[in-house]
XYZ file of C-alpha atoms in Angstrom:
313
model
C -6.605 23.482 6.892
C -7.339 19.806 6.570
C -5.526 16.861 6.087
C -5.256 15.271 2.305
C -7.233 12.030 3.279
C -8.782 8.949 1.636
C -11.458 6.284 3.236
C -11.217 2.526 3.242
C -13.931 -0.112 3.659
C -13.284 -3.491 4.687
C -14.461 -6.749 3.506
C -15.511 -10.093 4.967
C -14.034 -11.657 8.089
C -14.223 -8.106 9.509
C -17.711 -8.893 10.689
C -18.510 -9.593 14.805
C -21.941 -9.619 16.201
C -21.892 -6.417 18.371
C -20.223 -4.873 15.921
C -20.538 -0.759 16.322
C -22.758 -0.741 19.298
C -21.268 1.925 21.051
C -21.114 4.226 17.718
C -24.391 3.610 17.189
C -25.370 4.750 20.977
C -24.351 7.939 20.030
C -25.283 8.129 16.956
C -28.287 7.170 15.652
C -27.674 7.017 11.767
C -25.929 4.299 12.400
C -29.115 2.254 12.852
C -31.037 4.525 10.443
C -28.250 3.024 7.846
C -28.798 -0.443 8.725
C -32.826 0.697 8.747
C -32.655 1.218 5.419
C -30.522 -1.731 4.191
C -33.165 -4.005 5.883
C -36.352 -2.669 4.405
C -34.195 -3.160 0.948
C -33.976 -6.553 1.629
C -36.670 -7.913 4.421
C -34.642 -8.889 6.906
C -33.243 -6.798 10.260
C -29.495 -6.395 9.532
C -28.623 -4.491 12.753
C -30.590 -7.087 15.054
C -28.520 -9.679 12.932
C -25.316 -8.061 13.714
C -26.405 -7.261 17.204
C -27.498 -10.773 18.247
C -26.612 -13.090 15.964
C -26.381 -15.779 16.177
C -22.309 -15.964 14.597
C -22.769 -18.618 11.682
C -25.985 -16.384 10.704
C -24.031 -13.340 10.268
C -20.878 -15.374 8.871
C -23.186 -16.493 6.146
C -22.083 -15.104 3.064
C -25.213 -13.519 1.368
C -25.808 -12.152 5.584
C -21.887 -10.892 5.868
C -22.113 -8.951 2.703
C -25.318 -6.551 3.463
C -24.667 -6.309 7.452
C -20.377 -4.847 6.424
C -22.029 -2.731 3.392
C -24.240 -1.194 5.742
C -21.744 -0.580 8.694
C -19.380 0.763 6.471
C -21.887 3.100 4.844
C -23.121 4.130 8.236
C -19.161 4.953 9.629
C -18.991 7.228 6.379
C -21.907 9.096 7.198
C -21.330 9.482 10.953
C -17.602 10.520 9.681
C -19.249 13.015 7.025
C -21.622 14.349 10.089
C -18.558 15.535 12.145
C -16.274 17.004 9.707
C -16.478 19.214 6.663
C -12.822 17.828 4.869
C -13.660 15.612 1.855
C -11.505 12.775 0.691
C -9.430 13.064 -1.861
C -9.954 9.151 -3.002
C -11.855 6.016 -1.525
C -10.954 2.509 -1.814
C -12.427 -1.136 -0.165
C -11.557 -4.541 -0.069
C -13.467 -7.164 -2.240
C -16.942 -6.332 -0.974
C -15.822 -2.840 0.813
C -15.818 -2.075 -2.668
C -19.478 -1.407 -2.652
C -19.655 0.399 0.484
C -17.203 3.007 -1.236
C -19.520 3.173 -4.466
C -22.340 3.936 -2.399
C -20.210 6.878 -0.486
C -18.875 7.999 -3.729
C -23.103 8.399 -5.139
C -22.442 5.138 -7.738
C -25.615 3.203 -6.426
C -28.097 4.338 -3.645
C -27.936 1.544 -0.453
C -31.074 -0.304 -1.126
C -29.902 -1.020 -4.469
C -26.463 -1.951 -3.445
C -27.691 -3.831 -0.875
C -30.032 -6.121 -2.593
C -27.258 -6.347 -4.844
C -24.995 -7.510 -2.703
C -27.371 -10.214 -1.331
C -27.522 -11.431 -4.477
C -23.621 -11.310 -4.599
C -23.277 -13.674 -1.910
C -25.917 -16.311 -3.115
C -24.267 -16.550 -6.793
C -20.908 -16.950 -5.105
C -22.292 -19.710 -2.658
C -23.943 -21.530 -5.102
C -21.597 -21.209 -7.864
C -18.892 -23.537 -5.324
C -21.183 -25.852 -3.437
C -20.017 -25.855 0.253
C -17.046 -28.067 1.363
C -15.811 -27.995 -2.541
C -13.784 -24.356 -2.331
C -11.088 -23.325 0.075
C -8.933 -20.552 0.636
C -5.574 -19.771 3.323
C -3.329 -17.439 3.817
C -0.012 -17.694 3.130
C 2.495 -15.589 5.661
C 6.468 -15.045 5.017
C 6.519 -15.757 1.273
C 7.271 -13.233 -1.457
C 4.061 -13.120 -4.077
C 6.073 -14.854 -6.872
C 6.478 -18.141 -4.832
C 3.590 -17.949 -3.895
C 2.236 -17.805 -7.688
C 4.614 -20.754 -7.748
C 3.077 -23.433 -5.543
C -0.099 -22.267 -6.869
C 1.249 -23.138 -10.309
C 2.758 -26.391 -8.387
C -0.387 -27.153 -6.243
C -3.370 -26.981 -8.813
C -2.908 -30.292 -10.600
C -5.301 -29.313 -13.170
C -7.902 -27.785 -10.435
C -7.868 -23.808 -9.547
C -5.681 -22.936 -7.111
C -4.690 -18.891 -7.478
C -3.167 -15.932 -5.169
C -5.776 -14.058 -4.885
C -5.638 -11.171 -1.862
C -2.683 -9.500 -1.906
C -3.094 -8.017 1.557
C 0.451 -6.543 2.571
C 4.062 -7.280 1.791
C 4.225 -11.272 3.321
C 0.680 -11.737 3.448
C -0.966 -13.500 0.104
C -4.113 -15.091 0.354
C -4.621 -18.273 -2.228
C -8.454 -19.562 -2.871
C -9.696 -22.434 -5.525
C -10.622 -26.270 -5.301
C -10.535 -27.674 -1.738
C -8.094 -29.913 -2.591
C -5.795 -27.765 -4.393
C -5.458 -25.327 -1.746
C -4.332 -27.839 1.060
C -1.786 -29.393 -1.752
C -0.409 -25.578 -2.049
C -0.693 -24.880 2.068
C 1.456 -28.123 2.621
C 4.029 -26.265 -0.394
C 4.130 -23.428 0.973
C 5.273 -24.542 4.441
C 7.687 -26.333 2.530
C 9.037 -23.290 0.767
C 10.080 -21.395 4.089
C 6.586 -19.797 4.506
C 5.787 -18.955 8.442
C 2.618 -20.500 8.208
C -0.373 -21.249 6.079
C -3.881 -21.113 7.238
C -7.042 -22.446 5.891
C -9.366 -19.582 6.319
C -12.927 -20.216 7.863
C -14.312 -19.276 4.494
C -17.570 -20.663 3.079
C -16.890 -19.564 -0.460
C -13.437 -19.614 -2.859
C -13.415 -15.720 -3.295
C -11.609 -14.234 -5.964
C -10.710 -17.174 -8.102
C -11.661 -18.609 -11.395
C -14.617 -20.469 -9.463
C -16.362 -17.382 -9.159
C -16.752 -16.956 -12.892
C -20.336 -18.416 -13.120
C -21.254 -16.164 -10.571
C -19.704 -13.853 -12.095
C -21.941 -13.938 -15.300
C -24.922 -13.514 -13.455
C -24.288 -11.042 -11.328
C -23.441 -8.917 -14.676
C -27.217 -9.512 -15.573
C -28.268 -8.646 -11.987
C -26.938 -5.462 -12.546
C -28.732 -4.328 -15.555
C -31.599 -3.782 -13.415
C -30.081 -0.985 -11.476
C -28.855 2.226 -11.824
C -25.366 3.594 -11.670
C -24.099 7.008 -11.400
C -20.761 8.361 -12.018
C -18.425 8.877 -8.590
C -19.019 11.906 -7.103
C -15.162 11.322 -5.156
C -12.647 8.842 -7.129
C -12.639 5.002 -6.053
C -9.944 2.811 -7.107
C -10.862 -0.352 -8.044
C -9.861 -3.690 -6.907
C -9.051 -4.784 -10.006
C -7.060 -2.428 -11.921
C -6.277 -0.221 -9.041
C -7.722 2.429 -10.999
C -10.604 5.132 -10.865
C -13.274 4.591 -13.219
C -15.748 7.677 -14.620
C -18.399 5.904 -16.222
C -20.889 3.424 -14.744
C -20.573 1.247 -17.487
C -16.763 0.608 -16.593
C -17.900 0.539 -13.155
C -20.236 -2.430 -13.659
C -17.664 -4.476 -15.547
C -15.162 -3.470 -12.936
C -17.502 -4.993 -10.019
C -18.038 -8.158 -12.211
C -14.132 -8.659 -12.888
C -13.866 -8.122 -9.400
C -15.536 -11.776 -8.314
C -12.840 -13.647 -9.907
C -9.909 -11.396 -9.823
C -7.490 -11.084 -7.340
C -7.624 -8.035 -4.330
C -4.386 -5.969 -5.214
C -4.909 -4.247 -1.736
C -0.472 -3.478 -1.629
C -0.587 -1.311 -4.871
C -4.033 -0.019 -3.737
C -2.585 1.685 -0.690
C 0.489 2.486 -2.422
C -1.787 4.678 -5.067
C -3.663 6.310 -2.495
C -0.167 7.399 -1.184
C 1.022 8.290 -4.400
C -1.818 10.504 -4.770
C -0.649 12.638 -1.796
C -3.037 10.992 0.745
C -1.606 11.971 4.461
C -4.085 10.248 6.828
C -6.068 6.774 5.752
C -9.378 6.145 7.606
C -10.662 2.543 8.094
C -14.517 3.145 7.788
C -15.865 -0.211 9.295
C -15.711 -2.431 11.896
C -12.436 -3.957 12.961
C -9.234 -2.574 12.355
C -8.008 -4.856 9.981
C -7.300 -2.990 6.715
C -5.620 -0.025 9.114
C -3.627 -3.167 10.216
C -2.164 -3.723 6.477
C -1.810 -0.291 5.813
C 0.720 0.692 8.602
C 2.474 -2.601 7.340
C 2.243 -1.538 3.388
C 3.378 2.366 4.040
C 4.692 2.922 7.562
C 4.549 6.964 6.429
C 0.481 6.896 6.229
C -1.113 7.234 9.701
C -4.255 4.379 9.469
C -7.094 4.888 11.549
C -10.073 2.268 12.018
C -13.510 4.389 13.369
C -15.094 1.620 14.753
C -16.902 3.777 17.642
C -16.728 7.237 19.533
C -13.446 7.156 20.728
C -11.887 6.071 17.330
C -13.985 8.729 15.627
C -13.017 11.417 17.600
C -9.186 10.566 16.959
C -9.510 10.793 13.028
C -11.591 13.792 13.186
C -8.880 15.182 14.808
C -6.344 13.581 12.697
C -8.195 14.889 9.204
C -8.846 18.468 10.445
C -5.377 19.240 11.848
């Protein structure tokens, strides 16, 4: 008898170069994953991630293939060692995509050249220096709304990652975001930090990006979810691929409603959450979201072996 389970993927800033050596030791379709994201796209993701340098792999349209791929390649080395399905999938901004290709919506080359593509529309829709983002710590989400509201002075300033309970992250004009930082301090928040970000995520910015990355999809073919995936925008599960492709485009400048996303996977009877990725950073918000869930990051052999154990019991 198996555990009720569901599988998160993580998003940018979960990236290290390094990043699941030791899994991959033992496992070899862990490179084989990465194999076949490169040949999608010409260029060696896992001797990116392994090597580097940093600000290579911390480049936005480099980030987005290298995490697609490790999460992929976590899933399948997960899949490999235990038989118990999940009962629902979720990720975070761009982990989004690494569940769709778990779940049979797009194949990985696809997804990854589409998520190259992803990461050059959102880089040059915000020219570099122009966009900012922070995160906000010990405010509720309304005040934080509110010195966005206050901040903006007719640029974008929005909440846009609502990670866990005391943890919003705001994105938008450069300018705007250190107005609403210095507000938020103000308003009793524990601190505000400008993120090392190279692109506004999540905010109205992201709406000519947006555009084309709708027509970047036409190209490519969609299937319908062979396991549910709720979606960053309407915390939802969508059937059809067309709602999935609108989804994924309302997804660039919408915010990451990551608190209600955990609380539907625990509504829908989830017992055990597993962090498929490197990093342990979405187990991290879960535990704080739902203290009842057990989150578990498999980030290499040792972290594996505890959620297999954890799913089958």
């Amino acid at each position: 008898m198996s555990k009720n389970y569901a599988i998160t993927f993580p998003g940018q800033g979960s990236q290290s170069v390094g990043m699941l050596a030791e899994l991959a030791a033992a496992y070899p379709m862990v490179t084989e994953t990465f194999e076949a994201g490169s040949d999608a796209i010409g260029l060696d993701l896992w001797a990116l991630s392994q090597n580097g340098p940093k600000e290579t792999l911390n480049e936005t349209h480099n980030t987005q293939p290298a995490l697609l791929c490790a999460g992929v390649a976590v899933h399948r080395v997960l899949m490999s060692q235990t038989a118990a399905v999940p009962s629902v999938m979720a990720g975070h901004s761009l982990g989004e995509y690494s569940a769709l290709v778990a779940a049979g919506v797009l194949d990985l080359a696809d997804a990854t050249r589409l998520v190259v593509q992803r990461g050059r529309l959102m880089q040059e829709a915000v020219p570099a220096g122009t966009g900012a983002m922070a995160a906000i710590l010990g405010l509720d989400d309304d005040k934080v709304r509110e010195v966005c509201a206050e901040g903006a002075q007719g640029e974008v300033a929005e909440a846009v990652n609502f990670n866990s309970p005391g943890q919003v992250v705001v994105a938008g004009n450069a300018g705007a975001i250190s107005r609403v930082a210095e507000l938020a301090k103000a308003a009793g928040a524990k601190r505000a930090l400008l993120l090392d970000v190279s692109v506004p995520s999540h905010c109205a910015l992201m709406k000519p990006a947006a555009e084309r990355l709708a027509e970047a999809m036409q190209s490519l073919s969609f299937n319908a979810p062979q396991i549910p995936v709720l979606h960053n925008v309407n915390v939802q599960a969508a059937d059809d691929p067309a709602s999935i492709q609108r989804l994924l485009v309302e997804q660039l400048f919408s915010p990451v409603r990551w608190v209600e996303t955990v609380q539907a996977i625990a509504a829908r009877g989830a017992d055990v959450v597993i962090e498929a990725g490197p990093g342990k950073v979405l187990a991290g918000l879960i535990k704080r979201i739902d203290k009842s869930l057990t989150a578990l990051p498999v980030l290499d052999p040792t972290t594996l072996e505890t959620a297999v154990e954890a799913i089958n019991a």
